[in-house]
Backbone as a printed PyTorch tensor [residue, N CA C, xyz], in Angstrom:
tensor([[[  0.8340,  -1.1180,   0.1040],
         [  0.0030,   0.0860,   0.0860],
         [  0.8190,   1.3130,   0.0050]],

        [[  0.5330,   2.0300,  -0.7300],
         [  1.1650,   3.3170,  -0.7040],
         [  0.5240,   4.6200,  -0.3340]],

        [[  1.3480,   5.4080,   0.2980],
         [  0.7450,   6.8330,   1.0230],
         [  0.8740,   7.9440,  -0.1590]],

        [[  0.0430,   8.7100,  -0.5240],
         [  0.4190,   9.7680,  -1.4510],
         [ -0.0210,  10.9160,  -0.9060]],

        [[  0.9550,  12.2620,  -1.2730],
         [  0.6160,  13.3970,  -0.7110],
         [  0.7420,  14.1610,  -2.0080]],

        [[ -0.3250,  15.0300,  -2.2160],
         [ -0.1780,  15.6130,  -3.4200],
         [ -0.8200,  17.1820,  -3.3940]],

        [[ -0.6950,  18.0770,  -4.0840],
         [ -1.0470,  19.4010,  -3.8020],
         [ -1.4280,  19.8580,  -5.2470]],

        [[ -2.4060,  20.9680,  -5.5070],
         [ -2.8240,  21.6860,  -6.7990],
         [ -1.7760,  22.6830,  -7.3100]],

        [[ -1.3380,  22.8780,  -8.3490],
         [ -0.7400,  24.1350,  -8.6120],
         [ -1.1580,  25.3500,  -8.1330]],

        [[ -2.4410,  25.5160,  -8.1340],
         [ -3.0070,  26.8780,  -7.5830],
         [ -3.1440,  26.8540,  -6.1660]],

        [[ -3.4810,  25.8140,  -5.7410],
         [ -3.6700,  25.8250,  -4.0590],
         [ -2.6240,  24.8940,  -3.2050]],

        [[ -1.6680,  25.6790,  -3.4850],
         [ -0.4820,  25.0350,  -2.7170],
         [ -0.4740,  24.8700,  -1.3560]],

        [[ -1.4010,  25.6370,  -0.5980],
         [ -1.5670,  25.5670,   0.7040],
         [ -2.3880,  24.3990,   1.4740]],

        [[ -2.7790,  23.7420,   0.2630],
         [ -3.6820,  22.6380,   0.6730],
         [ -3.0360,  21.1570,   0.3390]],

        [[ -2.7620,  20.2380,   0.9980],
         [ -2.0500,  18.9960,   0.7950],
         [ -3.1070,  17.8220,   0.7880]],

        [[ -3.1410,  17.0330,  -0.2340],
         [ -4.1630,  15.9040,  -0.0150],
         [ -3.4840,  14.7580,   0.3370]],

        [[ -3.8090,  13.9820,   1.2330],
         [ -3.1800,  12.7270,   1.7010],
         [ -4.1720,  11.5090,   1.2750]],

        [[ -3.6570,  10.5380,   0.3640],
         [ -4.5390,   9.3880,   0.0030],
         [ -3.6630,   8.1650,   0.8210]],

        [[ -4.4140,   6.9940,   0.7240],
         [ -3.7850,   5.8800,   0.8610],
         [ -4.6410,   4.9030,  -0.0690]],

        [[ -4.0180,   3.7540,  -0.5410],
         [ -4.3370,   2.4550,  -1.1220],
         [ -5.2870,   1.9520,   0.1400]],

        [[ -6.5810,   1.5180,  -0.3180],
         [ -7.0390,   0.5320,   0.6660],
         [ -8.3000,   1.5190,   1.2480]],

        [[ -7.9250,   3.0290,   1.5610],
         [ -8.8250,   3.9100,   2.4410],
         [ -9.8700,   4.7760,   1.5350]],

        [[-10.9050,   4.9810,   1.7520],
         [-11.9390,   5.8350,   0.8440],
         [-11.6880,   7.0190,   1.2500]],

        [[-11.8680,   7.8650,   0.2890],
         [-11.8930,   9.5150,   0.9440],
         [-10.3590,  10.0870,   0.8290]],

        [[-10.2280,  10.9340,   1.5420],
         [ -8.8160,  11.8570,   1.6760],
         [ -8.9460,  12.5180,   2.7960]],

        [[ -7.5870,  12.9450,   3.2950],
         [ -7.4630,  13.7670,   4.3780],
         [ -6.8880,  14.9800,   3.7140]],

        [[ -7.0470,  16.2220,   4.0040],
         [ -6.4930,  17.4340,   3.6860],
         [ -5.7920,  18.3060,   4.7050]],

        [[ -4.4550,  18.4450,   4.7710],
         [ -3.7990,  19.3170,   5.6280],
         [ -3.8970,  20.7330,   5.1000]],

        [[ -4.1350,  21.7400,   5.7930],
         [ -4.4170,  23.0120,   5.0540],
         [ -3.5460,  24.1250,   5.9270]],

        [[ -2.9750,  24.9000,   5.3010],
         [ -2.2660,  26.3460,   6.2110],
         [ -2.2940,  27.4660,   5.3130]],

        [[ -3.4000,  28.3130,   6.2230],
         [ -3.6040,  29.6280,   5.8900],
         [ -3.1600,  30.6720,   6.9650]],

        [[ -2.7710,  31.7790,   6.4700],
         [ -2.6250,  32.9260,   7.6200],
         [ -2.0430,  32.2340,   8.7350]],

        [[ -1.0020,  31.4250,   8.5090],
         [ -0.1150,  31.0520,   9.9060],
         [ -1.1280,  29.9740,  10.8070]],

        [[ -2.2190,  29.7750,  10.4810],
         [ -3.1900,  28.5820,  11.0920],
         [ -3.0830,  27.3550,  10.1090]],

        [[ -3.2390,  26.2350,  10.9400],
         [ -3.4520,  24.9000,  10.3870],
         [ -4.6850,  24.5070,  10.6910]],

        [[ -5.2820,  23.9310,   9.5600],
         [ -6.5940,  23.0270,   9.8810],
         [ -6.5970,  21.8470,   9.0850]],

        [[ -7.3540,  21.0560,   9.5070],
         [ -7.6170,  19.6910,   8.7090],
         [ -8.8110,  19.5480,   8.3240]],

        [[ -9.2680,  18.9560,   7.1510],
         [-10.4520,  18.2760,   6.7390],
         [-10.2840,  16.6740,   6.2960]],

        [[-11.1500,  16.1440,   6.6690],
         [-10.9510,  14.5740,   6.6240],
         [-12.1500,  13.9260,   6.3710]],

        [[-12.3400,  12.7480,   5.6980],
         [-13.4980,  12.0410,   5.2330],
         [-13.9580,  10.9940,   6.5320]],

        [[-13.0310,  10.9180,   7.6570],
         [-13.5850,  10.3100,   8.8430],
         [-13.0710,  10.8610,   9.8850]],

        [[-13.6210,  10.6960,  11.0670],
         [-13.3860,  11.3780,  12.3260],
         [-12.1000,  10.7440,  13.0090]],

        [[-10.7550,  11.4560,  12.8430],
         [ -9.7180,  11.0900,  13.2400],
         [ -9.2380,  11.6770,  14.4370]],

        [[ -9.6480,  12.9040,  14.6960],
         [ -9.3870,  13.8470,  15.7400],
         [-10.3770,  14.4170,  16.7570]],

        [[-11.2280,  13.5710,  16.7800],
         [-12.5030,  14.1300,  17.5330],
         [-13.5270,  15.0940,  17.2100]],

        [[-14.1410,  15.7870,  18.0590],
         [-15.0180,  16.6150,  17.5530],
         [-14.6760,  17.7630,  16.5680]],

        [[-15.4370,  17.6900,  15.4930],
         [-15.0070,  18.5750,  14.4170],
         [-15.3790,  19.9870,  14.7070]],

        [[-15.1320,  21.1890,  14.0500],
         [-15.3770,  22.3930,  14.2810],
         [-16.5870,  22.7960,  13.6340]],

        [[-17.2660,  22.1750,  12.7670],
         [-18.6140,  22.3890,  12.1860],
         [-18.2680,  23.3700,  10.9380]],

        [[-17.0690,  23.6440,  10.6020],
         [-16.7700,  24.7820,   9.5290],
         [-16.6020,  23.9280,   8.0700]],

        [[-16.7890,  22.6710,   7.9600],
         [-16.4720,  22.1950,   6.7580],
         [-17.3870,  22.5810,   5.5980]],

        [[-17.0210,  22.9110,   4.3180],
         [-17.8720,  23.3540,   3.3250],
         [-18.5570,  22.1130,   2.6970]],

        [[-18.0420,  20.7960,   2.7620],
         [-18.6080,  19.5830,   2.2180],
         [-19.0960,  18.7160,   3.2400]],

        [[-20.5360,  18.5910,   3.0140],
         [-21.4870,  17.6170,   4.0300],
         [-20.4860,  16.3130,   4.3570]],

        [[-19.9190,  15.7810,   3.4510],
         [-19.1720,  14.4310,   3.6800],
         [-18.0100,  14.5720,   4.4050]],

        [[-17.4530,  15.6640,   4.7450],
         [-16.2290,  15.7790,   5.1940],
         [-16.2330,  16.5670,   6.6950]],

        [[-15.2270,  16.2360,   7.6400],
         [-15.4390,  16.8520,   8.8900],
         [-13.9760,  17.8660,   8.8440]],

        [[-14.0580,  19.0640,   9.5290],
         [-13.1960,  19.9080,   9.7730],
         [-12.5230,  20.1000,  10.9510]],

        [[-11.3940,  20.5140,  11.3080],
         [-10.9750,  20.6650,  12.5730],
         [-10.0580,  21.8260,  12.4290]],

        [[-10.2110,  22.8140,  13.3290],
         [ -9.3640,  24.2270,  13.2730],
         [ -8.4520,  23.8980,  14.1950]],

        [[ -7.4640,  24.7840,  13.8170],
         [ -6.3230,  25.0840,  14.9870],
         [ -5.6380,  23.7080,  15.4860]],

        [[ -5.2900,  22.8680,  14.5610],
         [ -4.7070,  21.6520,  14.9240],
         [ -3.5350,  21.4650,  15.5220]],

        [[ -3.2050,  20.9100,  16.5100],
         [ -1.8490,  20.7480,  17.2290],
         [ -0.9470,  19.9670,  16.4170]],

        [[  0.3790,  19.9110,  16.5500],
         [  1.4660,  19.2250,  15.8130],
         [  1.0700,  17.7700,  16.2600]],

        [[  0.8210,  17.7110,  17.9420],
         [  0.7940,  16.4730,  18.2120],
         [ -0.3560,  15.6620,  17.5740]],

        [[ -1.5450,  16.2640,  17.2440],
         [ -2.7530,  15.8510,  16.7130],
         [ -2.3300,  15.4970,  15.1880]],

        [[ -1.6110,  16.0950,  14.3350],
         [ -1.2550,  15.9390,  13.3380],
         [ -0.4390,  14.6130,  13.0860]],

        [[  0.3310,  14.3530,  13.9600],
         [  1.4620,  13.1450,  14.1090],
         [  0.5140,  11.8780,  14.3300]],

        [[ -0.6720,  12.2100,  15.1800],
         [ -1.5560,  11.0450,  15.5480],
         [ -2.3960,  10.4930,  14.2360]],

        [[ -2.7630,  11.6510,  13.6850],
         [ -3.7740,  11.6730,  12.4080],
         [ -2.8210,  10.6230,  11.2570]],

        [[ -1.3920,  11.1150,  10.8750],
         [ -0.7120,  10.4890,  10.0120],
         [ -0.4780,   9.0390,  10.4760]],

        [[ -0.2950,   8.8570,  11.8910],
         [ -0.1800,   7.3040,  12.3420],
         [ -1.3790,   6.6570,  11.9840]],

        [[ -2.6410,   7.2120,  12.2910],
         [ -3.9290,   6.5500,  11.8980],
         [ -3.8290,   6.0650,  10.6130]],

        [[ -3.6300,   6.9910,   9.7550],
         [ -3.6890,   6.7860,   8.1490],
         [ -2.9430,   5.7680,   7.8690]],

        [[ -1.6930,   5.7130,   8.3600],
         [ -0.5910,   4.6000,   8.0700],
         [ -0.9700,   3.2560,   8.6090]],

        [[ -1.6540,   3.1770,   9.6830],
         [ -1.9740,   1.9640,  10.1220],
         [ -3.3520,   1.3820,   9.9880]],

        [[ -4.0560,   1.9910,   9.1010],
         [ -5.4310,   1.7710,   9.2650],
         [ -5.7100,   0.3460,   8.2110]]])
């Protein structure tokens, strides 16, 4: 299984993380000095309710420790 991290040419502030065998994607986003995560499944607890897509959850002001745990969850799923 492979883990892929990609970005668009225009929106380089948004990184898409995908893995073979997992549905959906996780997005790490960095804007104005803040980091937020949007994911197709709940990896980081209660979401902020700010997602623009109903099938995705969004977490604002995500800590570095939570990002590490999310990457680990994706890798070991």
